[in-house]
CSV table of C-alpha atoms in Angstrom, one decimal:
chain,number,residue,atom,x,y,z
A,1,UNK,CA,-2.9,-4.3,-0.2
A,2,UNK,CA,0.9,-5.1,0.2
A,3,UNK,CA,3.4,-5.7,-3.1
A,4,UNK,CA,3.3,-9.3,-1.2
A,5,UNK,CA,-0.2,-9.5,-1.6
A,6,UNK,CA,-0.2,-8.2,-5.2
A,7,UNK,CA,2.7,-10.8,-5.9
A,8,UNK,CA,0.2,-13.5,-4.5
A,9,UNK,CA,-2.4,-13.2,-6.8
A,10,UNK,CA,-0.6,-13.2,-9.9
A,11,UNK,CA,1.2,-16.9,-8.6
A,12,UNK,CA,-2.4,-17.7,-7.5
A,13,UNK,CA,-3.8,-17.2,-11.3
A,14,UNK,CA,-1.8,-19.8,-12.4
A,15,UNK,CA,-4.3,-22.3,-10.2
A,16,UNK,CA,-7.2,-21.1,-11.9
A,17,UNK,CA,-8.4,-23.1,-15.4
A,18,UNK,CA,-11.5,-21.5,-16.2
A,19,UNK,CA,-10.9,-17.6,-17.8
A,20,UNK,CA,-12.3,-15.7,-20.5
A,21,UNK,CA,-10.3,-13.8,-22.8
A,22,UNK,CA,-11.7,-10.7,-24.3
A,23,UNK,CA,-11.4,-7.8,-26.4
A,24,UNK,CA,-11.6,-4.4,-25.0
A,25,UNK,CA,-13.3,-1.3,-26.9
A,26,UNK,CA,-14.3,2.0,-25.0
A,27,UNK,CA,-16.0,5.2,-25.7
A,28,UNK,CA,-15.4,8.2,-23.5
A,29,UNK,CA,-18.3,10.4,-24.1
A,30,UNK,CA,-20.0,14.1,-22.0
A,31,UNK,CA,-23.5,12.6,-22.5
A,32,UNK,CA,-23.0,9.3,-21.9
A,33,UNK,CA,-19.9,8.5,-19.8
A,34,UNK,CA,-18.0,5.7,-20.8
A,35,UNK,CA,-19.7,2.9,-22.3
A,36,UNK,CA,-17.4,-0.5,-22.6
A,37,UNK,CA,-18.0,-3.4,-25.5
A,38,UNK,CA,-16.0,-6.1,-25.3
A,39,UNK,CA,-16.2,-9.7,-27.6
A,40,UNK,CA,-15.3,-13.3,-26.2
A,41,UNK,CA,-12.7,-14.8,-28.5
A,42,UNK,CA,-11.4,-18.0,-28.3
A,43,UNK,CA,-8.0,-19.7,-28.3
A,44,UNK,CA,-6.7,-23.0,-29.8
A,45,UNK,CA,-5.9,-25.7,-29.0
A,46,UNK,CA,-7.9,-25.7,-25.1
A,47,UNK,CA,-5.0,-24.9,-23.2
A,48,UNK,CA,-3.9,-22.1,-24.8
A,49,UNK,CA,-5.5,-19.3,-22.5
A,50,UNK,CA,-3.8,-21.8,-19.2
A,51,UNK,CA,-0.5,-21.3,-21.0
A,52,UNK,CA,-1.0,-17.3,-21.7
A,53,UNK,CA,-2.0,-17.0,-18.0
A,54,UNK,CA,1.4,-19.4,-16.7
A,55,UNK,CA,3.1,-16.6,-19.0
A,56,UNK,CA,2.1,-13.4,-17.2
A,57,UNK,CA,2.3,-15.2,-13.6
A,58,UNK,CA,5.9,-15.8,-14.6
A,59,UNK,CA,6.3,-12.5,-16.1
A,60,UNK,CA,5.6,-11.2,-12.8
A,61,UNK,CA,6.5,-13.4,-10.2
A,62,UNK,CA,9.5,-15.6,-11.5
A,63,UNK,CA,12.7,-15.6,-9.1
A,64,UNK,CA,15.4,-14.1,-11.2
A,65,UNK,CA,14.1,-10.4,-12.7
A,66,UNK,CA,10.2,-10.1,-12.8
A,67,UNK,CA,8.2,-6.9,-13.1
A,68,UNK,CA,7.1,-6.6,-9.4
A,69,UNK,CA,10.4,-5.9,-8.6
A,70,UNK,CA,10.7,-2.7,-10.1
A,71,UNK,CA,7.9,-1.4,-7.6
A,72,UNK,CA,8.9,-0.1,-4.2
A,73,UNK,CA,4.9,0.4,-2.8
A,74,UNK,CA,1.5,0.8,-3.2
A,75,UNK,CA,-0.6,3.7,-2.2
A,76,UNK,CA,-3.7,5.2,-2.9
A,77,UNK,CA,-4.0,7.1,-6.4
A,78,UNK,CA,-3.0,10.3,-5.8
A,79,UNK,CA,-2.5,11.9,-9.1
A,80,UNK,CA,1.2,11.7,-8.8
A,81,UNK,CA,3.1,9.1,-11.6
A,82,UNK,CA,5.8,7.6,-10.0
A,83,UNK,CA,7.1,4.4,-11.5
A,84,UNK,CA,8.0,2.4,-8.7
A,85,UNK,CA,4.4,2.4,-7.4
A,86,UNK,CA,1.6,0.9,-8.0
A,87,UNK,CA,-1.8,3.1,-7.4
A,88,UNK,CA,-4.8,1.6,-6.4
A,89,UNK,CA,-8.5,2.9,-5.9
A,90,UNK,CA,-10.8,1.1,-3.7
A,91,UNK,CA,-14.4,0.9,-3.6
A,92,UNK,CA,-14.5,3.1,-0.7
A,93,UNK,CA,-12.3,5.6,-2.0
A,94,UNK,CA,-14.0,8.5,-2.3
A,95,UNK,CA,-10.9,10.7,-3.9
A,96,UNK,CA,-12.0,10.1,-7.4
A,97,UNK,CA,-15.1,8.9,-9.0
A,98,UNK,CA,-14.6,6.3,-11.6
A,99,UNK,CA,-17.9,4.1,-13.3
A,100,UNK,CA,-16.7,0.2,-12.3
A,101,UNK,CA,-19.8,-0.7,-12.8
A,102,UNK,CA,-20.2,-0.2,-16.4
A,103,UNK,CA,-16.7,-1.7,-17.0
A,104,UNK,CA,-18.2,-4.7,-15.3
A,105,UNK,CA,-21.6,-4.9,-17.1
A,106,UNK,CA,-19.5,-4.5,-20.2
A,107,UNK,CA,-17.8,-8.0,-19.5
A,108,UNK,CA,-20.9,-9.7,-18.2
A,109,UNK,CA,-22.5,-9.1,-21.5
A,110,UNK,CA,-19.9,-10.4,-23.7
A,111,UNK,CA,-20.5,-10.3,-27.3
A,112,UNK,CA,-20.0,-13.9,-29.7
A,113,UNK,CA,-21.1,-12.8,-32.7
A,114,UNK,CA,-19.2,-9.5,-34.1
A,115,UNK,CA,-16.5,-10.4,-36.4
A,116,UNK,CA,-13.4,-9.7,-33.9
A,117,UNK,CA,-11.5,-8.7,-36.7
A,118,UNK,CA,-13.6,-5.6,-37.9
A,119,UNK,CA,-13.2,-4.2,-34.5
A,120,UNK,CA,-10.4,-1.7,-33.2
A,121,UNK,CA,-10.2,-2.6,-29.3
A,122,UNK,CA,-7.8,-0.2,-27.6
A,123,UNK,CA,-7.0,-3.2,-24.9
A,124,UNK,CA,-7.3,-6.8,-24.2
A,125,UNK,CA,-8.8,-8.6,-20.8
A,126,UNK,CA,-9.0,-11.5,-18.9
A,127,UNK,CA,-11.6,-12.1,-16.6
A,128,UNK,CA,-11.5,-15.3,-13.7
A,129,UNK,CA,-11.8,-16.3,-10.1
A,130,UNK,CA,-9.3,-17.2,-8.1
A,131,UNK,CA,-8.6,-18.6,-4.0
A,132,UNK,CA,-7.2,-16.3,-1.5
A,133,UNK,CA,-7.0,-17.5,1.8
A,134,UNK,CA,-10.0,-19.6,1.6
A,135,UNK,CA,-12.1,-16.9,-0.1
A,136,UNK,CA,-13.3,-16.9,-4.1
A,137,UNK,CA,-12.1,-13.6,-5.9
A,138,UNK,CA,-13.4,-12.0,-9.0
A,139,UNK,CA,-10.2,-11.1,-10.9
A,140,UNK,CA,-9.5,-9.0,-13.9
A,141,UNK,CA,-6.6,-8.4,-16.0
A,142,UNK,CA,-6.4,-5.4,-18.8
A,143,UNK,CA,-3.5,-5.1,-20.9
A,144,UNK,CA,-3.4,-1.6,-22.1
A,145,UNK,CA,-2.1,-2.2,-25.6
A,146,UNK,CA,-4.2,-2.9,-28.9
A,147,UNK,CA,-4.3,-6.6,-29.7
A,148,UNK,CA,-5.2,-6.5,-33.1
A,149,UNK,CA,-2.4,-5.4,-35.4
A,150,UNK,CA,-0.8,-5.6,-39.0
A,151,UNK,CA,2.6,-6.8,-38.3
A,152,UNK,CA,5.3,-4.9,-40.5
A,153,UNK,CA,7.8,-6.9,-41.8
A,154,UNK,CA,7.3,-10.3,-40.4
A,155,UNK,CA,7.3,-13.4,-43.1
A,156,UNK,CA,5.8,-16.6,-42.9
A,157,UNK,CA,8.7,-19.5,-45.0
A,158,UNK,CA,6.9,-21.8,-47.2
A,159,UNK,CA,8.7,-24.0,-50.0
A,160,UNK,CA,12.0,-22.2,-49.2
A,161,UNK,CA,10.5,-18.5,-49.7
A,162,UNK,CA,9.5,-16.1,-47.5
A,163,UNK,CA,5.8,-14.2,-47.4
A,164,UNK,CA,5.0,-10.7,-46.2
A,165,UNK,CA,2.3,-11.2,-43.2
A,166,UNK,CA,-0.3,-8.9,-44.8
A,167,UNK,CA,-3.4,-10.0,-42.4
A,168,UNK,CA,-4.6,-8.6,-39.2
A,169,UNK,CA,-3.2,-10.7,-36.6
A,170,UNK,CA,-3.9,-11.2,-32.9
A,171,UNK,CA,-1.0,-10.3,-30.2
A,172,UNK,CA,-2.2,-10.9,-27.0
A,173,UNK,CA,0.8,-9.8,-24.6
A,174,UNK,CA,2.0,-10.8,-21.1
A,175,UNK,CA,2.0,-7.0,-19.5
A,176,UNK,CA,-0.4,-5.7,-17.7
A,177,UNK,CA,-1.4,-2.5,-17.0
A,178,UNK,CA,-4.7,-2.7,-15.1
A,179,UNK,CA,-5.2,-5.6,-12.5
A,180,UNK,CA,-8.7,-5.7,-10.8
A,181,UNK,CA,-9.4,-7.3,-7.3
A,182,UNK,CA,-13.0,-8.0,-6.8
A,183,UNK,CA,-14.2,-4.2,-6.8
A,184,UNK,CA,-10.2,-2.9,-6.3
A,185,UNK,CA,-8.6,-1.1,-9.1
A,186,UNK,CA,-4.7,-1.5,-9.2
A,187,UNK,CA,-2.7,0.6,-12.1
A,188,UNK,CA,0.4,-1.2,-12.6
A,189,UNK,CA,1.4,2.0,-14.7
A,190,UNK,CA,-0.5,5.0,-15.7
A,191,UNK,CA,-1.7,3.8,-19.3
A,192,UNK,CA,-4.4,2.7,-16.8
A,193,UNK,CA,-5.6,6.2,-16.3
A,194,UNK,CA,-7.3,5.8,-20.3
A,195,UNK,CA,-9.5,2.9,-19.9
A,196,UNK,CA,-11.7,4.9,-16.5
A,197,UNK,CA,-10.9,8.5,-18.3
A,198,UNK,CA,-9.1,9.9,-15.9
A,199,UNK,CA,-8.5,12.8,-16.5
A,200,UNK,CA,-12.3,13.6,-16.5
A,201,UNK,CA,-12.4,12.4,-12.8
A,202,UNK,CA,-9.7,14.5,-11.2
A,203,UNK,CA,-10.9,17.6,-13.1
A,204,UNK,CA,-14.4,17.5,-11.7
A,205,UNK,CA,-12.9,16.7,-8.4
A,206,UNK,CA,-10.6,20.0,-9.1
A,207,UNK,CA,-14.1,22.2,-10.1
A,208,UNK,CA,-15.6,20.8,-6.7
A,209,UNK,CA,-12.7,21.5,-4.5
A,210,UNK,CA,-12.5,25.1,-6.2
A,211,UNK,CA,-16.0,26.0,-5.5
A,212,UNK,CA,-15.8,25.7,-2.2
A,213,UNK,CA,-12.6,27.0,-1.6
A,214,UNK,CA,-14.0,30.2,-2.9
A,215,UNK,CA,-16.9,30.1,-0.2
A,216,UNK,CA,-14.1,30.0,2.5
A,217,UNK,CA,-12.9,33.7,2.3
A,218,UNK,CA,-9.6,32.6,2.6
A,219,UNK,CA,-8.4,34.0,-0.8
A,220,UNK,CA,-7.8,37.2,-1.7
A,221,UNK,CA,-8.3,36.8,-5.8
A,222,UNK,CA,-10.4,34.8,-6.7
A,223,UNK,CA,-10.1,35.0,-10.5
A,224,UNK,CA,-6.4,34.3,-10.4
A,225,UNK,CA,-6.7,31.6,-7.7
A,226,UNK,CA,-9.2,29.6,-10.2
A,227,UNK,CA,-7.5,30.1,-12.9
A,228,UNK,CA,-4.3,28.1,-11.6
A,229,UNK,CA,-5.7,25.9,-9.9
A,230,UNK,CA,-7.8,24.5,-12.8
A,231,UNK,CA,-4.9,24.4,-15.6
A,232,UNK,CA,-1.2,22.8,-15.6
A,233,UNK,CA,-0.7,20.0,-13.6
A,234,UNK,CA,-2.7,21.4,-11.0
A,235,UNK,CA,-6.0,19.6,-11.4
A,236,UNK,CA,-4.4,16.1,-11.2
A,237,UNK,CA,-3.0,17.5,-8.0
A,238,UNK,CA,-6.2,17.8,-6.6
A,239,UNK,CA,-7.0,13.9,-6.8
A,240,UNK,CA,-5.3,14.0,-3.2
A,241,UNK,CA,-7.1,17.4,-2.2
A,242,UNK,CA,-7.7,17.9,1.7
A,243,UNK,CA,-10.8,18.8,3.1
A,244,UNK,CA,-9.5,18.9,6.6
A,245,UNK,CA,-6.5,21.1,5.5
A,246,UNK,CA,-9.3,23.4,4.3
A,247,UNK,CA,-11.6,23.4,7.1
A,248,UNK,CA,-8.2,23.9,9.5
A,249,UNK,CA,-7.1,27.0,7.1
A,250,UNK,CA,-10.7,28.4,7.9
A,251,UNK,CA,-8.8,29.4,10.9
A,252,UNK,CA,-6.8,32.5,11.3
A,253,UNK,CA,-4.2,31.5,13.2
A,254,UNK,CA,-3.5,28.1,10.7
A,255,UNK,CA,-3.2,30.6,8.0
A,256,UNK,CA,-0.7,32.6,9.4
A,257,UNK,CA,1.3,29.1,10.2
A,258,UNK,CA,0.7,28.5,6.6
A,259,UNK,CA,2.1,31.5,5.5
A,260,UNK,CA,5.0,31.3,8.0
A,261,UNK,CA,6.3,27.9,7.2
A,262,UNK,CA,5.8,28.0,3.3
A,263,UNK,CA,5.9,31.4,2.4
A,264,UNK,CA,2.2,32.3,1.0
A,265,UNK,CA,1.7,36.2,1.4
A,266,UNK,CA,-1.0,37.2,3.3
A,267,UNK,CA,-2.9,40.5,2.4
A,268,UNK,CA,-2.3,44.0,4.4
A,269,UNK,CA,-5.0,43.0,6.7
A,270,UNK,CA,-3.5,39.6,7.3
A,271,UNK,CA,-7.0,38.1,6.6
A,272,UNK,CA,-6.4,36.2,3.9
A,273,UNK,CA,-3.9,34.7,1.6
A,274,UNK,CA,-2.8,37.2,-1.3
A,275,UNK,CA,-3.1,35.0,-4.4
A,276,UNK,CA,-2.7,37.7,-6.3
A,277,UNK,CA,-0.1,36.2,-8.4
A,278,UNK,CA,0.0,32.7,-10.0
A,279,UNK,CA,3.2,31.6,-7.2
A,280,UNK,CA,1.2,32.1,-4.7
A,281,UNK,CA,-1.6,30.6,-6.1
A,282,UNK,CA,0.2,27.4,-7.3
A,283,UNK,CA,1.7,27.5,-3.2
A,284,UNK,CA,-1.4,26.7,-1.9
A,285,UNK,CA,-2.4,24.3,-4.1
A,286,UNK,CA,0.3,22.0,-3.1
A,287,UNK,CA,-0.5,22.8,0.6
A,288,UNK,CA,-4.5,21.7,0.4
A,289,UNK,CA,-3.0,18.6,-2.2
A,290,UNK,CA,-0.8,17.0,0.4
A,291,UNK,CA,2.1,18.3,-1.7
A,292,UNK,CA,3.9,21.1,0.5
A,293,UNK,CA,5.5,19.8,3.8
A,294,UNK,CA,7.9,20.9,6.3
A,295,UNK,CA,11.4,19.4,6.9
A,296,UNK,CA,12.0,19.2,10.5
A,297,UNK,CA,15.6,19.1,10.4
A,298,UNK,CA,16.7,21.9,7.8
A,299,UNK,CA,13.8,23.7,8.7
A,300,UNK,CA,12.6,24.7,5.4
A,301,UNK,CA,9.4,24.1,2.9
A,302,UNK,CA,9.5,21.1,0.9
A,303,UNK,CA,7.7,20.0,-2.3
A,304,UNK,CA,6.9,16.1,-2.3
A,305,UNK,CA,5.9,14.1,-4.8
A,306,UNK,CA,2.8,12.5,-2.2
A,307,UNK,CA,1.7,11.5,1.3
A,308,UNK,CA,1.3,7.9,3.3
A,309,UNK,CA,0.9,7.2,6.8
A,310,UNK,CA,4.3,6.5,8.2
């Protein structure tokens, strides 16, 4: 999907009148994933969800300076955080492994009767349909920020006095970090990342991709090969890990390319890569991540922040 495209459904939201507003609480858990709970509220008077929805299409979308601008792109998540791009992860996508599902089941079982204000949601959604060329879309918007708050030093004026606000209050703001296209997840930034955990998803990709890395007898040590590639930054890296690259690398001849054009030693028997020490390690990484590539014109290795087909 194009920033056009992305653009198009937050003007298109303003056409749709029938929404539910939510309140978002998660629990990332080892035994039981991540469970979602989320309770309807209700605005007054009717039209006030229409009104906070004309607000966040305009956020986005008005003429003069709106928040779409400041995005140049949007590619697949990668694991990289670059603020002019917006990630997305498709149903298909089988980089990362996220539960959609139970977010959804979450919101289809919304609950009426919890007190709202005893809760402590970590986000806010909004959950509608809208048309797209001649299609009905399941949409979702998550803002990423805790709605209910204790304002500090706000005052309500009554007979010519000013109060301390001293309740709970509800703030329901216009940014959003998390839009959802039928099954298509879209971080606008990367507080995104909390609500599907993450973190938890590139690291088991990182434990697979390491496993069988070390089946490949490609790697001279092991020990200090695992050890890098599962700390640092280096497990978000492997989000965008190439099993292709790996399978070619099985090759002789592709690791001596390798080690020609982005200077990863090769042991005495020029069998395998000497990853010996953490730099040459960390080198390969980036060149199974899609983050090592070759300038043609200076002729020299190159770091880069990620890959898209040109």
């Amino acid at each position: 999907m194009s920033l056009e495209k992305v653009k198009l459904i937050f003007q298109e939201i303003k056409n749709c009148t029938n929404w539910s507003v939510f309140l978002l609480c998660y629990n990332h858990s080892k035994r039981n994933g991540t469970t979602y709970n989320c309770r309807k509220i209700e605005l007054e008077p009717d039209d006030r969800t229409n009104k906070l929805i004309d607000s966040i299409s305009e956020t986005y979308t008005n003429d003069s300076k709106n928040r779409l601008s400041s995005y140049v792109d949007v590619r697949e998540y990668d694991g990289t955080c670059n603020g002019t791009t917006i990630y997305k992860i498709s149903e298909e996508d089988n980089n990362v492994d996220i539960d959609l599902d139970a977010l959804f089941q979450g919101i289809a079982n919304l609950d009426v009767e919890t007190d709202p204000m005893t809760l402590k949601p970590q986000a806010y959604g909004i959950s509608g349909e809208i048309k797209l060329d001649g299609q009905e879309h399941q949409i979702k918007l998550i803002s990423m920020n805790s709605p209910i708050t204790i304002l500090k030093n706000r005052f309500l004026h009554n007979q010519g006095k000013f109060f301390e606000i001293d309740k709970k209050v509800l703030n329901l703001r216009t940014s959003i970090n998390v839009l959802i296209f039928d099954k298509t997840v879209y971080f606008m930034d990367m507080s995104g990342e909390t609500l599907f955990n993450m973190e938890r998803a590139y690291r088991n990709k990182c434990n697979e991709a390491v496993a069988e890395i070390k089946t490949m007898a490609i790697i001279s040590d092991i020990s200090i090969f695992e050890s890098t590639a599962t700390t640092g930054q280096n497990p978000r890296r492997f989000t965008s890990f190439s099993k292709s690259k790996l399978q070619l690398l099985s090759q002789k001849k592709n690791r001596d390319k390798a080690a020609k054009y982005f200077n990863i030693p090769l042991t005495a028997d020029k069998k395998m890569f000497d990853t010996s020490e953490k730099n040459n390690a960390e080198k390969l990484v980036k060149l199974l991540c899609g983050k090592a590539m070759w300038d043609i014109i200076e002729e020299k290795p190159v770091e880069v922040d990620g890959t898209k087909v040109w």
